[in-house]
Amino acid sequence: MAILSPSILAADAMNLQRDLTQTAQNGAKWLHIDIMDGHFVPNLSFGYSTVKGIRGFSDLVLDVHLMIDRPIRYVEEFCKAGSDILTIHVEADTAENTKKALEMIRAMGVKPGIVVKPKTPAEAVAPYLSMVDLVLVMTVEPGFGGQKFMADMMPKVKKLRQMIDEVNPQCYLEVDGGVDLETGVICKENGANVLVAGSAFYKAADKPAFVRQIEA
Ligand code: DX5
Ligand code: ZN
């Protein structure tokens, strides 16, 4: 059993409301929103107002992925905008600020999460594991949708599954990048229980079937 978190980076930017309504109608419960600053990653995407706008009309669980430098500067605003889960990158600031930012998110009543880029080892998550509700493993270099799934991230997913089971068994383990029905199976076999899918979901001809199969 897993949860699908469709990434709206792959939705139609001119028809977000239509696509989000359909996303919920197709059976998805979560929504993944990528926030990029053009610095931590070489791309720009959405800001507070998009999260706030989506919150205003959608009951989906808003899973907000911050790909920004020193996220401590922005976490309060993204919590206020209506995030349900707010994830920050382990590489984006000092350990002290990362801990402070996770505490700030928790204090705002939002679930904190920590993300690792492909070159960052599982062990980098250890200092934060008891503080978070979600660990996100990038299975592509963050910044762009539509990239190829990195199967060599699976030992890291497996290792994090063990660490989570030992330290914080309620914590979600999410994967993001290049996930489709085929690669999703590999992620689940290695212990992931939340699967982000952008291109594969929004291009799927039969979306209700996609949700059912990937969540099975
Ligand atoms: C990449 C983003 C992903 C992206 C995934 O930086 O974090 O969430 O939208 O897109 P696909 O599923 O197309 O690889
Ligand atoms: Zn993402």
PDB file of C-alpha atoms and ligand atoms in Angstrom:
ATOM      1  CA  MET A   1       0.000   0.000   0.000  1.00  0.00           C
ATOM      2  CA  ALA A   2       1.292   3.420  -0.952  1.00  0.00           C
ATOM      3  CA  ILE A   3       0.012   6.948  -1.456  1.00  0.00           C
ATOM      4  CA  LEU A   4       0.305   8.806  -4.764  1.00  0.00           C
ATOM      5  CA  SER A   5       1.302  12.482  -4.603  1.00  0.00           C
ATOM      6  CA  PRO A   6       0.764  13.906  -8.121  1.00  0.00           C
ATOM      7  CA  SER A   7       3.219  16.711  -8.934  1.00  0.00           C
ATOM      8  CA  ILE A   8       1.473  19.757 -10.379  1.00  0.00           C
ATOM      9  CA  LEU A   9       4.682  20.781 -12.118  1.00  0.00           C
ATOM     10  CA  ALA A  10       3.419  18.487 -14.878  1.00  0.00           C
ATOM     11  CA  ALA A  11      -0.156  19.860 -14.875  1.00  0.00           C
ATOM     12  CA  ASP A  12      -1.335  22.470 -17.390  1.00  0.00           C
ATOM     13  CA  ALA A  13      -0.293  25.850 -15.939  1.00  0.00           C
ATOM     14  CA  MET A  14      -3.104  27.609 -17.823  1.00  0.00           C
ATOM     15  CA  ASN A  15      -5.670  25.169 -16.444  1.00  0.00           C
ATOM     16  CA  LEU A  16      -4.494  24.430 -12.935  1.00  0.00           C
ATOM     17  CA  GLN A  17      -7.960  24.617 -11.407  1.00  0.00           C
ATOM     18  CA  ARG A  18      -9.356  22.185 -13.977  1.00  0.00           C
ATOM     19  CA  ASP A  19      -6.424  19.792 -13.555  1.00  0.00           C
ATOM     20  CA  LEU A  20      -6.605  19.880  -9.751  1.00  0.00           C
ATOM     21  CA  THR A  21     -10.326  19.206  -9.738  1.00  0.00           C
ATOM     22  CA  GLN A  22      -9.712  16.251 -12.032  1.00  0.00           C
ATOM     23  CA  THR A  23      -6.786  15.060  -9.900  1.00  0.00           C
ATOM     24  CA  ALA A  24      -9.117  14.743  -6.903  1.00  0.00           C
ATOM     25  CA  GLN A  25     -11.914  13.228  -9.003  1.00  0.00           C
ATOM     26  CA  ASN A  26      -9.453  10.646 -10.306  1.00  0.00           C
ATOM     27  CA  GLY A  27      -8.882   9.403  -6.765  1.00  0.00           C
ATOM     28  CA  ALA A  28      -5.658  11.130  -5.653  1.00  0.00           C
ATOM     29  CA  LYS A  29      -5.577  12.260  -2.011  1.00  0.00           C
ATOM     30  CA  TRP A  30      -2.314  14.207  -1.960  1.00  0.00           C
ATOM     31  CA  LEU A  31      -0.845  16.914  -4.185  1.00  0.00           C
ATOM     32  CA  HIS A  32       2.890  17.571  -4.562  1.00  0.00           C
ATOM     33  CA  ILE A  33       3.832  21.226  -5.082  1.00  0.00           C
ATOM     34  CA  ASP A  34       7.439  22.001  -6.100  1.00  0.00           C
ATOM     35  CA  ILE A  35       8.806  25.373  -5.015  1.00  0.00           C
ATOM     36  CA  MET A  36      12.047  26.382  -6.788  1.00  0.00           C
ATOM     37  CA  ASP A  37      14.174  29.488  -6.253  1.00  0.00           C
ATOM     38  CA  GLY A  38      16.455  29.533  -9.327  1.00  0.00           C
ATOM     39  CA  HIS A  39      19.433  29.203  -6.972  1.00  0.00           C
ATOM     40  CA  PHE A  40      19.246  25.939  -5.012  1.00  0.00           C
ATOM     41  CA  VAL A  41      18.029  24.486  -8.300  1.00  0.00           C
ATOM     42  CA  PRO A  42      18.393  26.040 -11.764  1.00  0.00           C
ATOM     43  CA  ASN A  43      14.682  26.589 -12.301  1.00  0.00           C
ATOM     44  CA  LEU A  44      11.734  28.627 -11.008  1.00  0.00           C
ATOM     45  CA  SER A  45       8.235  27.394 -10.320  1.00  0.00           C
ATOM     46  CA  PHE A  46       5.529  28.416  -7.836  1.00  0.00           C
ATOM     47  CA  GLY A  47       5.336  30.711  -4.794  1.00  0.00           C
ATOM     48  CA  TYR A  48       3.162  31.299  -1.703  1.00  0.00           C
ATOM     49  CA  SER A  49       0.250  32.611  -3.711  1.00  0.00           C
ATOM     50  CA  THR A  50      -0.066  29.377  -5.679  1.00  0.00           C
ATOM     51  CA  VAL A  51      -0.141  27.300  -2.489  1.00  0.00           C
ATOM     52  CA  LYS A  52      -2.666  29.707  -0.958  1.00  0.00           C
ATOM     53  CA  GLY A  53      -4.834  29.661  -4.066  1.00  0.00           C
ATOM     54  CA  ILE A  54      -4.851  25.867  -4.207  1.00  0.00           C
ATOM     55  CA  ARG A  55      -5.635  25.655  -0.466  1.00  0.00           C
ATOM     56  CA  GLY A  56      -8.621  27.910  -1.010  1.00  0.00           C
ATOM     57  CA  PHE A  57     -10.426  25.457  -3.195  1.00  0.00           C
ATOM     58  CA  SER A  58      -8.872  22.030  -2.647  1.00  0.00           C
ATOM     59  CA  ASP A  59      -9.032  19.511   0.206  1.00  0.00           C
ATOM     60  CA  LEU A  60      -6.095  17.485  -1.124  1.00  0.00           C
ATOM     61  CA  VAL A  61      -3.199  16.980   1.309  1.00  0.00           C
ATOM     62  CA  LEU A  62      -0.759  19.671   0.178  1.00  0.00           C
ATOM     63  CA  ASP A  63       2.741  18.149   0.123  1.00  0.00           C
ATOM     64  CA  VAL A  64       4.983  21.167  -0.467  1.00  0.00           C
ATOM     65  CA  HIS A  65       8.607  20.513  -1.513  1.00  0.00           C
ATOM     66  CA  LEU A  66      10.881  23.522  -0.980  1.00  0.00           C
ATOM     67  CA  MET A  67      13.885  23.537  -3.316  1.00  0.00           C
ATOM     68  CA  ILE A  68      15.234  26.805  -1.946  1.00  0.00           C
ATOM     69  CA  ASP A  69      18.392  27.980  -0.194  1.00  0.00           C
ATOM     70  CA  ARG A  70      18.147  28.676   3.539  1.00  0.00           C
ATOM     71  CA  PRO A  71      14.462  27.701   3.730  1.00  0.00           C
ATOM     72  CA  ILE A  72      14.241  28.949   7.333  1.00  0.00           C
ATOM     73  CA  ARG A  73      13.556  32.356   5.758  1.00  0.00           C
ATOM     74  CA  TYR A  74      10.353  31.136   4.116  1.00  0.00           C
ATOM     75  CA  VAL A  75       8.876  28.265   6.128  1.00  0.00           C
ATOM     76  CA  GLU A  76       6.421  30.356   8.144  1.00  0.00           C
ATOM     77  CA  GLU A  77       4.913  31.886   5.005  1.00  0.00           C
ATOM     78  CA  PHE A  78       4.522  28.488   3.355  1.00  0.00           C
ATOM     79  CA  CYS A  79       2.836  27.145   6.503  1.00  0.00           C
ATOM     80  CA  LYS A  80       0.472  30.139   6.560  1.00  0.00           C
ATOM     81  CA  ALA A  81      -0.284  29.611   2.883  1.00  0.00           C
ATOM     82  CA  GLY A  82      -1.874  26.262   3.769  1.00  0.00           C
ATOM     83  CA  SER A  83       0.741  23.512   3.421  1.00  0.00           C
ATOM     84  CA  ASP A  84      -0.124  20.257   5.204  1.00  0.00           C
ATOM     85  CA  ILE A  85       3.400  18.858   4.824  1.00  0.00           C
ATOM     86  CA  LEU A  86       6.426  21.087   4.270  1.00  0.00           C
ATOM     87  CA  THR A  87       9.744  19.520   3.253  1.00  0.00           C
ATOM     88  CA  ILE A  88      13.141  21.208   3.250  1.00  0.00           C
ATOM     89  CA  HIS A  89      16.451  19.985   1.806  1.00  0.00           C
ATOM     90  CA  VAL A  90      19.198  18.762   4.108  1.00  0.00           C
ATOM     91  CA  GLU A  91      21.749  20.427   1.773  1.00  0.00           C
ATOM     92  CA  ALA A  92      20.110  23.871   1.902  1.00  0.00           C
ATOM     93  CA  ASP A  93      21.479  25.230   5.210  1.00  0.00           C
ATOM     94  CA  THR A  94      23.509  24.471   8.350  1.00  0.00           C
ATOM     95  CA  ALA A  95      22.372  21.653  10.656  1.00  0.00           C
ATOM     96  CA  GLU A  96      21.433  24.227  13.291  1.00  0.00           C
ATOM     97  CA  ASN A  97      19.198  26.205  10.947  1.00  0.00           C
ATOM     98  CA  THR A  98      17.713  23.034   9.465  1.00  0.00           C
ATOM     99  CA  LYS A  99      16.668  21.889  12.948  1.00  0.00           C
ATOM    100  CA  LYS A 100      15.271  25.328  13.749  1.00  0.00           C
ATOM    101  CA  ALA A 101      13.299  25.380  10.514  1.00  0.00           C
ATOM    102  CA  LEU A 102      11.830  21.924  11.213  1.00  0.00           C
ATOM    103  CA  GLU A 103      10.820  23.095  14.707  1.00  0.00           C
ATOM    104  CA  MET A 104       9.211  26.212  13.237  1.00  0.00           C
ATOM    105  CA  ILE A 105       7.173  24.102  10.821  1.00  0.00           C
ATOM    106  CA  ARG A 106       6.006  21.805  13.648  1.00  0.00           C
ATOM    107  CA  ALA A 107       5.105  24.806  15.825  1.00  0.00           C
ATOM    108  CA  MET A 108       2.887  26.113  13.015  1.00  0.00           C
ATOM    109  CA  GLY A 109       0.881  22.856  13.121  1.00  0.00           C
ATOM    110  CA  VAL A 110       2.318  21.574   9.836  1.00  0.00           C
ATOM    111  CA  LYS A 111       4.093  18.237   9.290  1.00  0.00           C
ATOM    112  CA  PRO A 112       7.843  18.763   8.701  1.00  0.00           C
ATOM    113  CA  GLY A 113       9.801  16.701   6.184  1.00  0.00           C
ATOM    114  CA  ILE A 114      13.449  16.409   5.151  1.00  0.00           C
ATOM    115  CA  VAL A 115      14.712  15.813   1.577  1.00  0.00           C
ATOM    116  CA  VAL A 116      17.961  14.380   0.217  1.00  0.00           C
ATOM    117  CA  LYS A 117      19.410  14.974  -3.249  1.00  0.00           C
ATOM    118  CA  PRO A 118      20.838  11.969  -5.137  1.00  0.00           C
ATOM    119  CA  LYS A 119      24.450  12.517  -4.018  1.00  0.00           C
ATOM    120  CA  THR A 120      23.512  12.902  -0.333  1.00  0.00           C
ATOM    121  CA  PRO A 121      23.738   9.671   1.709  1.00  0.00           C
ATOM    122  CA  ALA A 122      20.995   8.233   3.917  1.00  0.00           C
ATOM    123  CA  GLU A 123      23.091   8.968   7.024  1.00  0.00           C
ATOM    124  CA  ALA A 124      22.626  12.723   6.457  1.00  0.00           C
ATOM    125  CA  VAL A 125      18.993  12.292   7.541  1.00  0.00           C
ATOM    126  CA  ALA A 126      19.871  10.688  10.909  1.00  0.00           C
ATOM    127  CA  PRO A 127      20.104  13.927  12.980  1.00  0.00           C
ATOM    128  CA  TYR A 128      16.574  14.914  11.903  1.00  0.00           C
ATOM    129  CA  LEU A 129      14.813  11.576  11.776  1.00  0.00           C
ATOM    130  CA  SER A 130      13.018  11.864  15.107  1.00  0.00           C
ATOM    131  CA  MET A 131      11.861  15.408  14.234  1.00  0.00           C
ATOM    132  CA  VAL A 132      10.113  14.720  10.919  1.00  0.00           C
ATOM    133  CA  ASP A 133       6.921  13.117   9.612  1.00  0.00           C
ATOM    134  CA  LEU A 134       8.298  12.495   6.130  1.00  0.00           C
ATOM    135  CA  VAL A 135      11.644  11.692   4.494  1.00  0.00           C
ATOM    136  CA  LEU A 136      11.878  12.383   0.767  1.00  0.00           C
ATOM    137  CA  VAL A 137      14.490  10.710  -1.446  1.00  0.00           C
ATOM    138  CA  MET A 138      15.099  12.405  -4.798  1.00  0.00           C
ATOM    139  CA  THR A 139      15.306   9.862  -7.603  1.00  0.00           C
ATOM    140  CA  VAL A 140      16.397  12.570 -10.093  1.00  0.00           C
ATOM    141  CA  GLU A 141      18.516  15.708  -9.661  1.00  0.00           C
ATOM    142  CA  PRO A 142      15.932  18.224  -8.416  1.00  0.00           C
ATOM    143  CA  GLY A 143      14.887  21.071 -10.703  1.00  0.00           C
ATOM    144  CA  PHE A 144      12.931  19.613 -13.590  1.00  0.00           C
ATOM    145  CA  GLY A 145      10.115  17.198 -14.267  1.00  0.00           C
ATOM    146  CA  GLY A 146      10.308  14.476 -16.904  1.00  0.00           C
ATOM    147  CA  GLN A 147      13.769  13.134 -16.056  1.00  0.00           C
ATOM    148  CA  LYS A 148      14.893   9.511 -15.984  1.00  0.00           C
ATOM    149  CA  PHE A 149      14.422   7.549 -12.754  1.00  0.00           C
ATOM    150  CA  MET A 150      17.712   6.791 -10.946  1.00  0.00           C
ATOM    151  CA  ALA A 151      17.389   3.137  -9.938  1.00  0.00           C
ATOM    152  CA  ASP A 152      20.716   3.394  -8.115  1.00  0.00           C
ATOM    153  CA  MET A 153      18.903   5.352  -5.373  1.00  0.00           C
ATOM    154  CA  MET A 154      17.154   2.174  -4.228  1.00  0.00           C
ATOM    155  CA  PRO A 155      19.830   1.055  -1.716  1.00  0.00           C
ATOM    156  CA  LYS A 156      19.390   4.474  -0.070  1.00  0.00           C
ATOM    157  CA  VAL A 157      15.614   4.029   0.059  1.00  0.00           C
ATOM    158  CA  LYS A 158      16.095   0.585   1.597  1.00  0.00           C
ATOM    159  CA  LYS A 159      18.539   1.938   4.172  1.00  0.00           C
ATOM    160  CA  LEU A 160      16.158   4.765   5.100  1.00  0.00           C
ATOM    161  CA  ARG A 161      13.300   2.276   5.454  1.00  0.00           C
ATOM    162  CA  GLN A 162      15.414   0.426   8.059  1.00  0.00           C
ATOM    163  CA  MET A 163      16.353   3.658   9.856  1.00  0.00           C
ATOM    164  CA  ILE A 164      12.721   4.838   9.901  1.00  0.00           C
ATOM    165  CA  ASP A 165      11.474   1.495  11.209  1.00  0.00           C
ATOM    166  CA  GLU A 166      13.983   1.682  14.056  1.00  0.00           C
ATOM    167  CA  VAL A 167      13.628   5.329  15.038  1.00  0.00           C
ATOM    168  CA  ASN A 168      10.292   6.738  13.836  1.00  0.00           C
ATOM    169  CA  PRO A 169       8.047   4.056  12.279  1.00  0.00           C
ATOM    170  CA  GLN A 170       5.143   6.436  11.601  1.00  0.00           C
ATOM    171  CA  CYS A 171       7.323   8.585   9.333  1.00  0.00           C
ATOM    172  CA  TYR A 172       6.448   8.488   5.620  1.00  0.00           C
ATOM    173  CA  LEU A 173       9.158   7.552   3.099  1.00  0.00           C
ATOM    174  CA  GLU A 174       8.587   9.349  -0.195  1.00  0.00           C
ATOM    175  CA  VAL A 175      10.349   9.180  -3.578  1.00  0.00           C
ATOM    176  CA  ASP A 176      10.314  11.929  -6.215  1.00  0.00           C
ATOM    177  CA  GLY A 177      11.474  11.928  -9.833  1.00  0.00           C
ATOM    178  CA  GLY A 178      10.852   9.645 -12.802  1.00  0.00           C
ATOM    179  CA  VAL A 179       8.256   7.584 -10.964  1.00  0.00           C
ATOM    180  CA  ASP A 180       5.750   5.697 -13.136  1.00  0.00           C
ATOM    181  CA  LEU A 181       3.857   2.429 -12.748  1.00  0.00           C
ATOM    182  CA  GLU A 182       7.003   0.382 -13.405  1.00  0.00           C
ATOM    183  CA  THR A 183       9.560   2.308 -11.335  1.00  0.00           C
ATOM    184  CA  GLY A 184       6.909   2.799  -8.643  1.00  0.00           C
ATOM    185  CA  VAL A 185       6.885  -0.963  -8.043  1.00  0.00           C
ATOM    186  CA  ILE A 186      10.658  -0.921  -7.462  1.00  0.00           C
ATOM    187  CA  CYS A 187      10.285   1.985  -4.991  1.00  0.00           C
ATOM    188  CA  LYS A 188       7.578   0.176  -3.036  1.00  0.00           C
ATOM    189  CA  GLU A 189       9.661  -3.031  -2.951  1.00  0.00           C
ATOM    190  CA  ASN A 190      12.451  -1.029  -1.351  1.00  0.00           C
ATOM    191  CA  GLY A 191      10.204   0.486   1.310  1.00  0.00           C
ATOM    192  CA  ALA A 192       8.809   3.765  -0.063  1.00  0.00           C
ATOM    193  CA  ASN A 193       5.158   4.422   0.863  1.00  0.00           C
ATOM    194  CA  VAL A 194       4.554   7.796  -0.824  1.00  0.00           C
ATOM    195  CA  LEU A 195       5.204   8.110  -4.558  1.00  0.00           C
ATOM    196  CA  VAL A 196       5.410  11.465  -6.347  1.00  0.00           C
ATOM    197  CA  ALA A 197       4.512  11.266 -10.025  1.00  0.00           C
ATOM    198  CA  GLY A 198       4.367  14.270 -12.345  1.00  0.00           C
ATOM    199  CA  SER A 199       4.716  13.406 -16.032  1.00  0.00           C
ATOM    200  CA  ALA A 200       3.586   9.791 -15.695  1.00  0.00           C
ATOM    201  CA  PHE A 201       0.372  10.752 -13.888  1.00  0.00           C
ATOM    202  CA  TYR A 202      -0.640  13.780 -15.971  1.00  0.00           C
ATOM    203  CA  LYS A 203       0.087  11.906 -19.231  1.00  0.00           C
ATOM    204  CA  ALA A 204      -1.741   8.735 -18.163  1.00  0.00           C
ATOM    205  CA  ALA A 205      -4.749   7.997 -20.363  1.00  0.00           C
ATOM    206  CA  ASP A 206      -6.608   6.228 -17.542  1.00  0.00           C
ATOM    207  CA  LYS A 207      -5.838   8.246 -14.392  1.00  0.00           C
ATOM    208  CA  PRO A 208      -8.160   6.395 -11.971  1.00  0.00           C
ATOM    209  CA  ALA A 209      -6.416   3.144 -12.994  1.00  0.00           C
ATOM    210  CA  PHE A 210      -3.017   4.807 -12.528  1.00  0.00           C
ATOM    211  CA  VAL A 211      -3.959   5.833  -8.969  1.00  0.00           C
ATOM    212  CA  ARG A 212      -5.315   2.372  -8.129  1.00  0.00           C
ATOM    213  CA  GLN A 213      -2.311   0.530  -9.547  1.00  0.00           C
ATOM    214  CA  ILE A 214       0.415   2.729  -8.090  1.00  0.00           C
ATOM    215  CA  GLU A 215      -1.255   2.740  -4.651  1.00  0.00           C
ATOM    216  CA  ALA A 216      -1.792  -1.045  -4.608  1.00  0.00           C
TER     217      ALA A 216
HETATM  218  C1  DX5 B   1      11.834  17.641  -9.572  1.00  0.00           C
HETATM  219  C2  DX5 B   1      10.576  17.720  -8.772  1.00  0.00           C
HETATM  220  C3  DX5 B   1       9.577  16.659  -9.022  1.00  0.00           C
HETATM  221  C4  DX5 B   1       9.010  16.589 -10.408  1.00  0.00           C
HETATM  222  C5  DX5 B   1       8.765  15.142 -10.700  1.00  0.00           C
HETATM  223  O1  DX5 B   1      12.717  18.609  -9.094  1.00  0.00           O
HETATM  224  O2  DX5 B   1      10.884  17.715  -7.371  1.00  0.00           O
HETATM  225  O3  DX5 B   1       8.511  16.711  -8.057  1.00  0.00           O
HETATM  226  O4  DX5 B   1       7.811  17.304 -10.561  1.00  0.00           O
HETATM  227  O5  DX5 B   1       8.393  15.039 -12.019  1.00  0.00           O
HETATM  228  P1  DX5 B   1       8.391  13.671 -12.824  1.00  0.00           P
HETATM  229  O6  DX5 B   1       7.449  12.744 -12.117  1.00  0.00           O
HETATM  230  O7  DX5 B   1       7.926  14.094 -14.167  1.00  0.00           O
HETATM  231  O8  DX5 B   1       9.799  13.137 -12.808  1.00  0.00           O
HETATM  232 ZN    ZN B   2       9.258  17.486  -5.817  1.00  0.00          ZN
END
